[in-house]
Coordinates of N, CA and C in Angstrom, one line a residue:
M15 N 26.4 -0.2 8.5 CA 25.9 -0.6 7.2 C 26.5 0.3 6.2
N16 N 27.1 -0.3 5.1 CA 27.6 0.4 4.0 C 26.6 0.7 3.0
H17 N 26.7 2.0 2.4 CA 25.7 2.3 1.3 C 26.4 2.7 0.1
G18 N 25.7 2.4 -1.1 CA 26.4 2.8 -2.3 C 26.6 4.3 -2.5
K19 N 27.3 4.5 -3.7 CA 27.6 5.9 -3.9 C 26.3 6.8 -4.0
H20 N 25.3 6.3 -4.9 CA 24.1 7.0 -5.2 C 23.5 7.3 -3.9
Y21 N 23.3 6.4 -3.0 CA 22.7 6.6 -1.7 C 23.5 7.6 -0.9
V22 N 24.6 7.6 -0.9 CA 25.4 8.4 0.0 C 25.3 10.0 -0.7
D23 N 25.3 9.9 -2.0 CA 25.0 11.5 -2.5 C 23.7 11.8 -2.5
S24 N 22.7 11.1 -2.3 CA 21.4 11.5 -2.1 C 21.1 11.9 -0.7
A25 N 21.9 11.3 0.2 CA 21.7 11.4 1.7 C 22.3 12.9 2.1
K26 N 23.1 13.4 1.1 CA 23.9 14.7 1.3 C 22.9 15.8 1.2
L27 N 21.7 15.4 0.3 CA 20.8 16.5 0.0 C 19.6 16.8 1.1
I28 N 19.6 15.8 2.0 CA 18.7 15.8 3.1 C 19.2 16.2 4.3
D29 N 18.5 17.3 4.9 CA 18.9 17.7 6.2 C 18.2 16.9 7.4
R30 N 19.0 16.1 8.1 CA 18.5 15.0 9.0 C 17.6 15.6 10.1
T31 N 18.1 16.7 10.5 CA 17.2 17.6 11.7 C 16.3 18.1 11.4
K32 N 15.7 18.1 10.2 CA 14.6 19.0 9.8 C 13.3 18.1 9.4
T33 N 12.0 18.7 9.7 CA 10.8 17.9 9.2 C 10.5 18.7 8.0
Y34 N 10.2 18.1 6.8 CA 9.8 18.9 5.6 C 8.2 19.0 5.4
E35 N 8.1 20.0 4.7 CA 6.7 20.0 4.2 C 6.4 19.1 3.1
P36 N 5.2 18.6 2.8 CA 4.9 17.5 1.9 C 5.5 17.7 0.7
Q37 N 5.3 18.8 -0.1 CA 5.5 18.8 -1.3 C 7.0 19.0 -1.5
E38 N 7.5 19.8 -0.7 CA 9.1 19.9 -0.6 C 9.7 18.6 -0.4
A39 N 9.2 17.7 0.5 CA 10.0 16.3 0.7 C 9.6 15.5 -0.4
L40 N 8.5 15.7 -1.1 CA 8.3 14.7 -2.4 C 9.2 15.2 -3.4
E41 N 9.4 16.5 -3.6 CA 10.3 17.1 -4.8 C 11.6 16.5 -4.3
L42 N 12.0 16.5 -3.1 CA 13.4 15.9 -2.7 C 13.6 14.5 -3.0
C43 N 12.6 13.8 -2.6 CA 12.5 12.4 -2.8 C 12.7 11.9 -4.2
C44 N 12.0 12.6 -5.3 CA 12.2 12.3 -6.5 C 13.6 12.6 -7.2
K45 N 14.2 13.7 -6.5 CA 15.6 13.9 -6.8 C 16.6 13.0 -6.4
T46 N 16.4 12.3 -5.1 CA 17.2 11.4 -4.7 C 17.2 9.9 -5.2
A47 N 16.0 9.7 -5.9 CA 15.6 8.4 -6.7 C 16.6 8.4 -8.0
K48 N 17.8 7.7 -7.8 CA 18.9 7.8 -8.7 C 19.1 6.4 -9.4
A49 N 18.3 5.4 -9.2 CA 18.5 4.0 -9.7 C 18.1 4.1 -11.1
K50 N 18.4 3.0 -11.8 CA 18.3 2.8 -13.1 C 16.8 2.4 -13.6
F51 N 16.0 2.1 -12.6 CA 14.6 1.8 -12.8 C 13.8 2.9 -12.2
D52 N 12.3 3.0 -12.7 CA 11.6 3.9 -12.0 C 11.1 3.6 -10.6
E53 N 11.8 4.2 -9.6 CA 11.6 3.8 -8.2 C 10.3 4.1 -7.7
T54 N 9.9 3.3 -6.9 CA 8.5 3.5 -6.1 C 8.7 4.6 -5.0
V55 N 7.9 5.5 -4.7 CA 7.9 6.4 -3.6 C 7.3 5.7 -2.5
E56 N 7.8 5.4 -1.5 CA 7.1 4.8 -0.3 C 6.8 5.6 0.8
L57 N 5.6 5.4 1.5 CA 5.3 6.1 2.8 C 5.3 5.4 3.9
H58 N 5.9 5.7 5.0 CA 6.1 4.9 6.3 C 5.6 5.9 7.6
V59 N 4.6 5.3 8.1 CA 3.8 6.1 9.1 C 3.7 5.4 10.5
R60 N 4.6 5.9 11.4 CA 4.6 5.3 12.9 C 3.5 5.8 13.8
L61 N 2.8 4.8 14.2 CA 1.4 5.3 14.8 C 1.5 5.1 16.2
G62 N 0.9 5.7 17.1 CA 0.7 5.8 18.4 C -0.5 4.7 19.0
V63 N -0.2 3.5 18.4 CA -1.2 2.4 18.8 C -0.5 1.2 19.2
D64 N -1.1 0.3 20.1 CA -0.7 -1.0 20.3 C -1.4 -2.0 19.4
S65 N -0.7 -2.3 18.3 CA -1.2 -3.2 17.4 C -1.4 -4.9 17.9
R66 N -1.1 -5.1 19.0 CA -1.5 -6.3 19.6 C -2.9 -6.3 20.0
H67 N -3.6 -5.2 20.2 CA -4.9 -5.1 20.5 C -5.9 -5.1 19.5
A68 N -6.9 -5.8 19.4 CA -7.8 -6.0 18.3 C -8.4 -4.4 18.1
D69 N -8.7 -3.8 19.4 CA -9.4 -2.5 19.4 C -8.4 -1.3 18.9
Q70 N -7.2 -1.7 18.5 CA -6.3 -0.7 18.0 C -5.6 -1.0 16.9
Q71 N -6.5 -1.9 15.9 CA -6.1 -2.2 14.5 C -6.4 -1.1 13.7
V72 N -5.4 -0.7 12.8 CA -5.6 0.3 11.8 C -5.6 -0.4 10.3
R73 N -6.6 -0.4 9.6 CA -6.4 -1.0 8.3 C -7.8 -0.4 7.4
G74 N -7.4 -0.5 6.2 CA -8.4 0.0 5.2 C -7.8 0.2 3.8
A75 N -8.5 0.8 2.8 CA -8.0 1.0 1.5 C -8.4 2.1 0.9
V76 N -7.6 2.6 0.1 CA -8.1 3.9 -0.6 C -7.6 4.1 -2.0
V77 N -8.4 4.7 -3.0 CA -8.0 4.8 -4.2 C -7.0 5.9 -4.4
L78 N -5.9 6.0 -4.8 CA -5.1 7.0 -5.0 C -5.5 7.9 -6.0
P79 N -5.5 9.1 -6.3 CA -6.2 9.9 -7.1 C -5.3 9.8 -8.6
N80 N -3.9 9.5 -8.4 CA -3.3 9.6 -9.6 C -2.7 8.1 -9.9
G81 N -3.2 7.2 -9.1 CA -2.9 5.6 -9.4 C -1.4 5.5 -8.7
T82 N -0.8 4.3 -8.9 CA 0.3 3.9 -8.2 C 1.5 3.8 -9.3
G83 N 1.0 3.9 -10.6 CA 2.1 3.7 -11.7 C 2.5 2.5 -12.1
K84 N 1.7 1.5 -11.2 CA 2.1 0.1 -11.4 C 1.0 -0.8 -12.2
N85 N 1.2 -1.6 -12.9 CA 0.2 -2.6 -13.8 C -0.1 -3.5 -12.7
V86 N -1.2 -3.5 -12.1 CA -1.5 -4.4 -11.0 C -2.3 -5.7 -11.5
R87 N -1.7 -6.9 -11.4 CA -2.2 -8.3 -11.7 C -3.4 -8.7 -10.7
V88 N -4.5 -8.8 -11.3 CA -5.6 -9.1 -10.3 C -6.4 -10.6 -10.7
V89 N -6.4 -11.4 -9.8 CA -7.3 -12.7 -10.1 C -8.5 -12.6 -9.2
A90 N -9.6 -13.3 -9.7 CA -10.9 -13.3 -9.1 C -11.4 -14.7 -8.8
I91 N -11.6 -15.0 -7.6 CA -12.3 -16.4 -7.3 C -13.7 -16.3 -7.3
C92 N -14.5 -16.5 -8.2 CA -15.9 -16.3 -8.4 C -16.5 -17.3 -9.5
K93 N -17.7 -17.4 -9.6 CA -18.3 -18.2 -10.6 C -19.6 -17.7 -11.2
G94 N -20.3 -18.3 -12.2 CA -21.3 -17.7 -12.9 C -21.3 -16.3 -13.4
D95 N -22.3 -15.4 -13.2 CA -22.3 -14.1 -13.7 C -21.1 -13.2 -13.0
A96 N -20.6 -13.4 -11.9 CA -19.6 -12.7 -11.3 C -18.3 -13.1 -12.0
A97 N -18.1 -14.3 -12.5 CA -16.9 -14.7 -13.2 C -17.0 -13.8 -14.5
K98 N -18.0 -14.0 -15.3 CA -18.1 -13.1 -16.5 C -17.8 -11.7 -16.3
A99 N -18.2 -11.1 -15.1 CA -18.0 -9.7 -14.9 C -16.5 -9.4 -14.6
A100 N -16.0 -10.5 -14.0 CA -14.6 -10.3 -13.6 C -13.7 -10.2 -14.8
E101 N -14.0 -11.2 -15.6 CA -13.2 -11.1 -17.0 C -13.4 -10.1 -17.8
A102 N -14.6 -9.6 -17.9 CA -14.9 -8.1 -18.7 C -14.2 -7.1 -17.9
A103 N -14.1 -7.2 -16.7 CA -13.2 -5.9 -16.0 C -11.9 -6.0 -16.0
G104 N -11.1 -7.1 -16.5 CA -9.7 -7.1 -16.8 C -9.1 -7.9 -15.8
A105 N -9.7 -8.9 -15.1 CA -9.0 -9.9 -14.4 C -8.0 -10.7 -15.1
Q106 N -6.7 -11.0 -14.4 CA -6.0 -11.8 -15.3 C -6.3 -13.2 -15.3
E107 N -6.8 -13.7 -14.3 CA -7.2 -15.1 -14.3 C -8.7 -15.1 -13.4
V108 N -9.5 -15.9 -13.8 CA -10.9 -16.1 -13.2 C -11.3 -17.6 -13.1
G109 N -11.7 -18.1 -11.8 CA -12.0 -19.2 -11.7 C -12.5 -19.6 -10.3
D110 N -12.9 -20.9 -10.1 CA -13.3 -21.1 -8.6 C -12.4 -22.3 -8.0
D111 N -12.9 -23.6 -8.1 CA -12.3 -24.7 -7.7 C -10.9 -24.9 -8.3
D112 N -10.7 -24.7 -9.5 CA -9.6 -24.8 -10.3 C -8.6 -23.9 -9.9
L113 N -9.1 -22.4 -9.9 CA -8.1 -21.5 -9.4 C -7.6 -21.6 -7.9
I114 N -8.5 -22.0 -7.0 CA -8.1 -22.4 -5.8 C -7.0 -23.5 -5.7
A115 N -7.2 -24.4 -6.6 CA -6.2 -25.7 -6.4 C -4.8 -25.2 -7.0
K116 N -5.0 -24.4 -8.1 CA -3.8 -23.6 -8.6 C -3.0 -23.0 -7.7
I117 N -3.6 -22.1 -6.9 CA -3.0 -21.2 -5.7 C -2.3 -22.1 -4.7
Q118 N -3.1 -23.3 -4.3 CA -2.8 -24.1 -3.3 C -1.6 -24.9 -3.8
G119 N -1.3 -25.0 -5.1 CA -0.3 -25.9 -5.7 C 1.0 -25.1 -5.9
G120 N 0.9 -23.7 -5.3 CA 2.1 -22.8 -5.2 C 2.2 -21.7 -6.4
W121 N 1.1 -21.4 -7.1 CA 1.2 -20.3 -8.1 C 0.6 -18.9 -7.3
F122 N 1.6 -18.1 -7.4 CA 1.2 -16.8 -6.8 C 1.7 -15.7 -7.9
D123 N 1.3 -15.6 -9.2 CA 1.6 -14.8 -10.1 C 0.9 -13.6 -10.3
F124 N 0.3 -13.0 -9.1 CA -0.8 -12.0 -9.1 C -0.4 -11.0 -8.0
D125 N -0.8 -9.8 -8.0 CA -0.9 -8.8 -6.9 C -1.9 -8.8 -5.9
V126 N -3.2 -9.0 -6.5 CA -4.3 -8.7 -5.5 C -5.3 -10.1 -6.0
C127 N -6.0 -10.5 -4.9 CA -7.0 -11.5 -5.1 C -8.3 -11.0 -4.7
V128 N -9.3 -11.1 -5.5 CA -10.6 -10.7 -5.3 C -11.6 -12.0 -5.1
A129 N -12.4 -12.0 -4.3 CA -13.4 -13.2 -4.2 C -14.9 -12.7 -3.9
T130 N -15.9 -13.3 -4.4 CA -17.1 -13.1 -4.0 C -17.6 -13.7 -2.5
P131 N -18.5 -13.3 -1.6 CA -18.8 -13.9 -0.4 C -19.1 -15.3 -0.5
D132 N -19.8 -15.7 -1.4 CA -20.2 -17.2 -1.5 C -18.9 -18.0 -1.7
M133 N -18.0 -17.7 -2.0 CA -16.7 -18.4 -2.3 C -15.8 -18.6 -1.0
M134 N -16.1 -17.6 -0.1 CA -14.9 -17.4 1.1 C -15.0 -18.9 1.9
G135 N -16.0 -19.7 1.9 CA -15.9 -21.0 2.6 C -14.7 -21.9 2.0
M136 N -14.7 -21.9 0.7 CA -13.5 -22.5 0.1 C -12.3 -21.6 0.1
V137 N -12.3 -20.4 -0.1 CA -11.2 -19.5 -0.1 C -10.5 -19.6 1.1
G138 N -11.3 -19.9 2.3 CA -10.5 -20.1 3.6 C -9.6 -21.0 3.6
R139 N -9.3 -21.8 2.9 CA -8.5 -22.9 2.9 C -6.9 -22.5 2.5
L140 N -7.1 -21.2 1.6 CA -6.0 -20.6 1.3 C -5.4 -19.6 2.1
G141 N -6.1 -19.3 3.4 CA -5.5 -18.4 4.4 C -4.2 -18.8 4.8
R142 N -3.5 -20.2 4.9 CA -2.1 -20.2 5.3 C -1.2 -20.0 4.3
V143 N -1.6 -19.9 3.0 CA -0.6 -19.6 2.0 C -0.6 -18.0 1.5
L144 N -1.9 -17.5 1.5 CA -2.3 -16.2 1.0 C -2.0 -15.2 2.3
G145 N -2.3 -15.4 3.5 CA -2.1 -14.7 4.7 C -0.9 -14.1 4.7
P146 N 0.3 -14.7 4.9 CA 1.6 -14.4 5.1 C 2.1 -13.6 4.0
K147 N 1.5 -13.6 2.7 CA 1.7 -12.7 1.7 C 1.1 -11.5 1.6
G148 N 0.0 -11.3 2.3 CA -0.9 -10.3 2.5 C -1.8 -10.2 1.3
L149 N -2.2 -11.5 0.8 CA -2.9 -11.5 -0.4 C -4.3 -12.2 -0.3
M150 N -4.7 -12.3 1.1 CA -6.0 -13.1 1.4 C -7.2 -11.9 1.2
P151 N -8.3 -12.4 0.3 CA -9.3 -11.4 0.2 C -9.8 -11.1 1.5
N152 N -10.2 -9.8 1.9 CA -10.8 -9.4 3.1 C -12.0 -8.3 2.9
P153 N -13.1 -8.3 3.4 CA -14.1 -7.4 3.3 C -13.6 -6.0 3.5
K154 N -12.7 -5.7 4.6 CA -12.4 -4.4 5.0 C -11.5 -3.9 3.9
S155 N -10.8 -4.4 3.2 CA -10.1 -3.9 2.1 C -10.9 -3.9 0.8
G156 N -12.2 -4.5 0.8 CA -13.0 -4.4 -0.5 C -12.6 -5.5 -1.4
T157 N -11.9 -6.5 -0.9 CA -11.7 -7.5 -2.0 C -12.5 -8.8 -1.7
V158 N -13.4 -8.7 -0.9 CA -14.5 -9.8 -0.7 C -15.8 -9.0 -1.0
T159 N -16.4 -9.2 -2.3 CA -17.5 -8.4 -2.6 C -18.2 -8.9 -3.8
M160 N -19.6 -8.8 -3.9 CA -20.2 -9.3 -5.1 C -20.0 -8.4 -6.3
D161 N -19.7 -7.1 -6.1 CA -19.5 -6.1 -7.1 C -17.9 -6.3 -7.5
V162 N -17.6 -7.3 -8.2 CA -16.2 -7.7 -8.7 C -16.0 -6.6 -9.7
T163 N -16.7 -6.0 -10.5 CA -16.4 -5.2 -11.5 C -15.9 -3.8 -10.9
R164 N -16.6 -3.4 -9.9 CA -16.1 -2.1 -9.1 C -14.6 -2.4 -8.5
A165 N -14.7 -3.4 -7.7 CA -13.5 -4.0 -7.1 C -12.1 -4.0 -8.1
I166 N -12.5 -4.5 -9.1 CA -11.2 -4.6 -10.0 C -10.8 -3.4 -10.7
H167 N -11.7 -2.6 -11.2 CA -11.6 -1.4 -11.8 C -10.7 -0.5 -10.6
D168 N -11.4 -0.4 -9.4 CA -10.6 0.5 -8.3 C -9.4 0.0 -8.2
I169 N -9.0 -1.3 -8.1 CA -7.7 -1.7 -7.9 C -6.7 -1.6 -9.0
K170 N -7.2 -1.6 -10.2 CA -6.3 -1.2 -11.4 C -6.2 0.4 -11.6
A171 N -7.2 1.1 -10.8 CA -6.9 2.7 -11.2 C -6.1 3.0 -9.9
G172 N -5.6 2.3 -8.9 CA -4.6 2.7 -8.1 C -5.2 2.5 -6.7
K173 N -5.9 1.5 -6.4 CA -6.5 1.4 -5.1 C -5.3 0.6 -4.1
V174 N -4.9 1.1 -3.0 CA -3.8 0.7 -2.2 C -4.4 0.2 -0.6
E175 N -4.0 -0.8 -0.3 CA -4.4 -1.3 1.1 C -3.2 -0.8 2.1
Y176 N -3.7 0.0 3.2 CA -2.9 0.2 4.3 C -3.1 -0.8 5.6
R177 N -2.1 -1.1 6.4 CA -2.4 -1.9 7.5 C -1.3 -1.8 8.4
V178 N -1.6 -1.6 9.7 CA -0.6 -1.4 10.6 C 0.2 -2.7 10.9
D179 N 1.4 -2.8 11.1 CA 1.9 -3.9 11.3 C 2.4 -4.1 12.8
K180 N 3.1 -5.2 13.3 CA 3.4 -5.4 14.5 C 4.2 -4.5 15.3
T181 N 4.9 -3.6 14.6 CA 5.7 -2.6 15.2 C 5.1 -1.2 15.0
A182 N 3.7 -1.3 14.8 CA 2.8 -0.2 14.7 C 3.1 0.9 13.7
I183 N 3.8 0.2 12.5 CA 4.1 1.1 11.2 C 3.3 0.7 10.1
I184 N 2.9 1.8 9.4 CA 2.1 1.5 8.0 C 3.1 1.6 7.0
H185 N 3.3 0.7 6.3 CA 4.2 1.0 4.9 C 3.2 0.9 3.6
C186 N 3.3 2.0 2.8 CA 2.4 1.9 1.5 C 3.1 2.6 0.3
P187 N 2.8 2.2 -0.7 CA 3.4 3.0 -1.9 C 2.5 4.1 -2.3
L188 N 3.3 5.4 -2.8 CA 2.4 6.5 -3.1 C 2.5 6.8 -4.6
G189 N 3.2 6.1 -5.4 CA 3.5 6.2 -6.9 C 4.9 6.0 -7.2
K190 N 5.2 6.5 -8.4 CA 6.6 6.2 -8.8 C 7.3 7.7 -9.0
A191 N 8.6 7.6 -8.8 CA 9.5 8.7 -8.8 C 9.3 9.5 -10.0
S192 N 9.0 9.0 -11.2 CA 8.7 9.5 -12.4 C 7.3 10.5 -12.5
F193 N 6.4 10.3 -11.4 CA 5.4 11.4 -11.3 C 5.9 12.6 -10.9
D194 N 5.2 13.7 -11.2 CA 5.6 14.9 -10.6 C 5.3 15.2 -9.2
A195 N 5.8 16.0 -8.4 CA 5.6 16.3 -6.9 C 4.1 16.5 -6.7
E196 N 3.4 17.2 -7.6 CA 1.9 17.7 -7.5 C 1.2 16.3 -7.3
K197 N 1.4 15.6 -8.3 CA 0.6 14.1 -8.3 C 0.9 13.2 -7.1
L198 N 2.1 13.3 -6.5 CA 2.5 12.6 -5.5 C 2.0 13.2 -4.3
T199 N 1.8 14.5 -4.1 CA 1.4 15.2 -3.1 C -0.1 14.9 -2.9
E200 N -0.9 14.9 -3.9 CA -2.4 14.5 -4.0 C -2.5 13.1 -3.5
N201 N -1.7 12.1 -3.9 CA -1.7 10.8 -3.6 C -1.3 10.7 -2.0
L202 N -0.5 11.4 -1.6 CA -0.2 11.5 -0.2 C -1.3 12.1 0.7
R203 N -1.9 13.0 0.3 CA -3.1 13.6 1.1 C -4.2 12.7 1.3
A204 N -4.6 12.0 0.0 CA -5.5 11.0 0.0 C -5.2 9.8 1.0
L205 N -4.0 9.4 1.0 CA -3.8 8.3 2.0 C -3.6 8.7 3.2
M206 N -3.2 9.9 3.5 CA -2.9 10.2 4.9 C -4.6 10.7 5.5
D207 N -5.4 11.1 4.9 CA -6.6 11.5 5.2 C -7.4 10.2 5.7
A208 N -7.1 9.1 4.9 CA -7.7 7.7 5.3 C -7.1 7.2 6.5
I209 N -5.9 7.4 6.6 CA -5.1 6.8 7.8 C -5.5 7.5 9.1
V210 N -5.8 8.9 9.0 CA -6.2 9.9 10.1 C -7.7 9.4 10.4
K211 N -8.5 9.3 9.5 CA -9.9 9.0 9.7 C -10.0 7.6 10.5
A212 N -9.0 6.6 10.1 CA -9.1 5.3 10.6 C -8.7 5.2 12.2
R213 N -8.3 6.4 12.7 CA -7.7 6.4 14.2 C -8.6 5.5 15.0
P214 N -8.4 4.5 15.7 CA -9.1 3.9 16.7 C -9.5 4.6 17.8
A215 N -10.7 4.5 18.5 CA -11.2 5.2 19.5 C -10.2 4.8 20.9
A216 N -9.7 3.5 20.8 CA -8.8 3.3 21.9 C -7.4 3.8 21.8
A217 N -7.1 4.4 20.8 CA -5.6 5.0 20.7 C -5.7 6.1 21.5
K218 N -4.6 6.2 22.4 CA -4.3 7.5 23.3 C -3.1 8.0 23.1
G219 N -3.3 9.5 23.2 CA -1.9 10.3 23.1 C -1.9 10.6 21.5
T220 N -0.6 10.9 21.2 CA -0.2 11.2 19.8 C -0.4 10.1 18.9
Y221 N -1.2 10.4 18.0 CA -1.7 9.2 16.8 C -0.5 9.1 15.7
L222 N -0.3 10.2 15.1 CA 1.0 10.4 14.1 C 2.2 10.6 14.9
R223 N 3.0 9.5 15.1 CA 4.4 9.8 15.8 C 5.4 10.1 14.9
S224 N 5.5 9.5 13.7 CA 6.4 10.0 12.7 C 5.9 9.7 11.3
V225 N 6.3 10.5 10.3 CA 5.7 10.4 8.9 C 7.2 10.5 8.0
V226 N 7.5 9.5 7.3 CA 8.7 9.4 6.6 C 8.3 8.8 5.0
I227 N 9.0 9.6 4.1 CA 8.8 8.9 2.7 C 10.2 8.7 2.3
S228 N 10.4 7.9 1.2 CA 11.6 7.4 0.6 C 11.3 6.6 -0.7
S229 N 12.3 6.9 -1.5 CA 12.1 6.2 -2.9 C 12.6 4.6 -2.4
T230 N 12.4 3.6 -3.4 CA 12.9 2.3 -3.2 C 14.3 2.2 -2.8
M231 N 15.2 2.8 -3.4 CA 16.7 2.8 -2.9 C 17.3 4.0 -2.3
G232 N 16.4 4.9 -2.0 CA 16.8 6.3 -1.5 C 16.7 6.4 0.1
P233 N 17.4 7.4 0.6 CA 17.2 7.7 2.1 C 15.8 8.1 2.4
G234 N 15.6 8.1 3.8 CA 14.4 8.4 4.3 C 14.3 10.0 4.6
I235 N 13.1 10.6 4.2 CA 12.8 12.0 4.4 C 11.6 12.3 5.5
K236 N 12.0 12.9 6.4 CA 11.0 13.1 7.6 C 10.1 14.2 7.2
L237 N 8.7 13.9 7.4 CA 7.8 15.0 7.2 C 7.2 15.6 8.5
N238 N 6.6 16.7 8.4 CA 6.0 17.2 9.6 C 4.6 16.8 10.0
P239 N 4.4 15.7 10.9 CA 3.2 15.1 11.2 C 1.9 16.0 11.4
L240 N 2.3 17.2 12.0 CA 1.3 18.2 12.1 C 0.6 18.7 11.0
R241 N 1.0 18.4 9.8 CA 0.6 19.0 8.4 C -0.7 18.0 8.0
F242 N -1.0 16.9 8.8 CA -2.0 15.9 8.5 C -3.2 15.9 9.5

């Protein structure tokens, strides 16, 4: 695979044989983010779980102390007082049947979908279109709740969802390369603490197999898993 000049130059700064301490790795990651836009710093964690088994799923959500640096677009499927609360909390779009029909028609101009439990019977129809995009409301991630005000505030404050994929890897944003390394380190600690606490009882052997960070366009930097 051929890489561009910026990537090649950035890769020269990284010792591939070394596992870095968290803050050192994040400082290096910010240096290697050389794109013309503010790159996202991403976390990739390989876990010692078999994600094919229901009792070895790792999933949850955590509010990053310093946010993600992204303006998150939230829609809320609810009605009555909950709809008024969602509008007041800053949801970009609020509705029930009308919003469900709009999404069924192919509208996906949002990042997170929140719904109240009483609407889930109808929201279930959206599983086929929202599920593959990772946008389906889910109680485990706090997006199915009667407290829509808190859910929307948390999401806009920097709440991120983590979920192990079929290859037993979690991919999650940590913030922007324009953040300083200290803020990114605080976000990393919060996210890794949540992932470690979410270890399934059925998982055997080494849980954290590898921890890697990278900027959107930059090379991966290995962290020492024993630091978490």
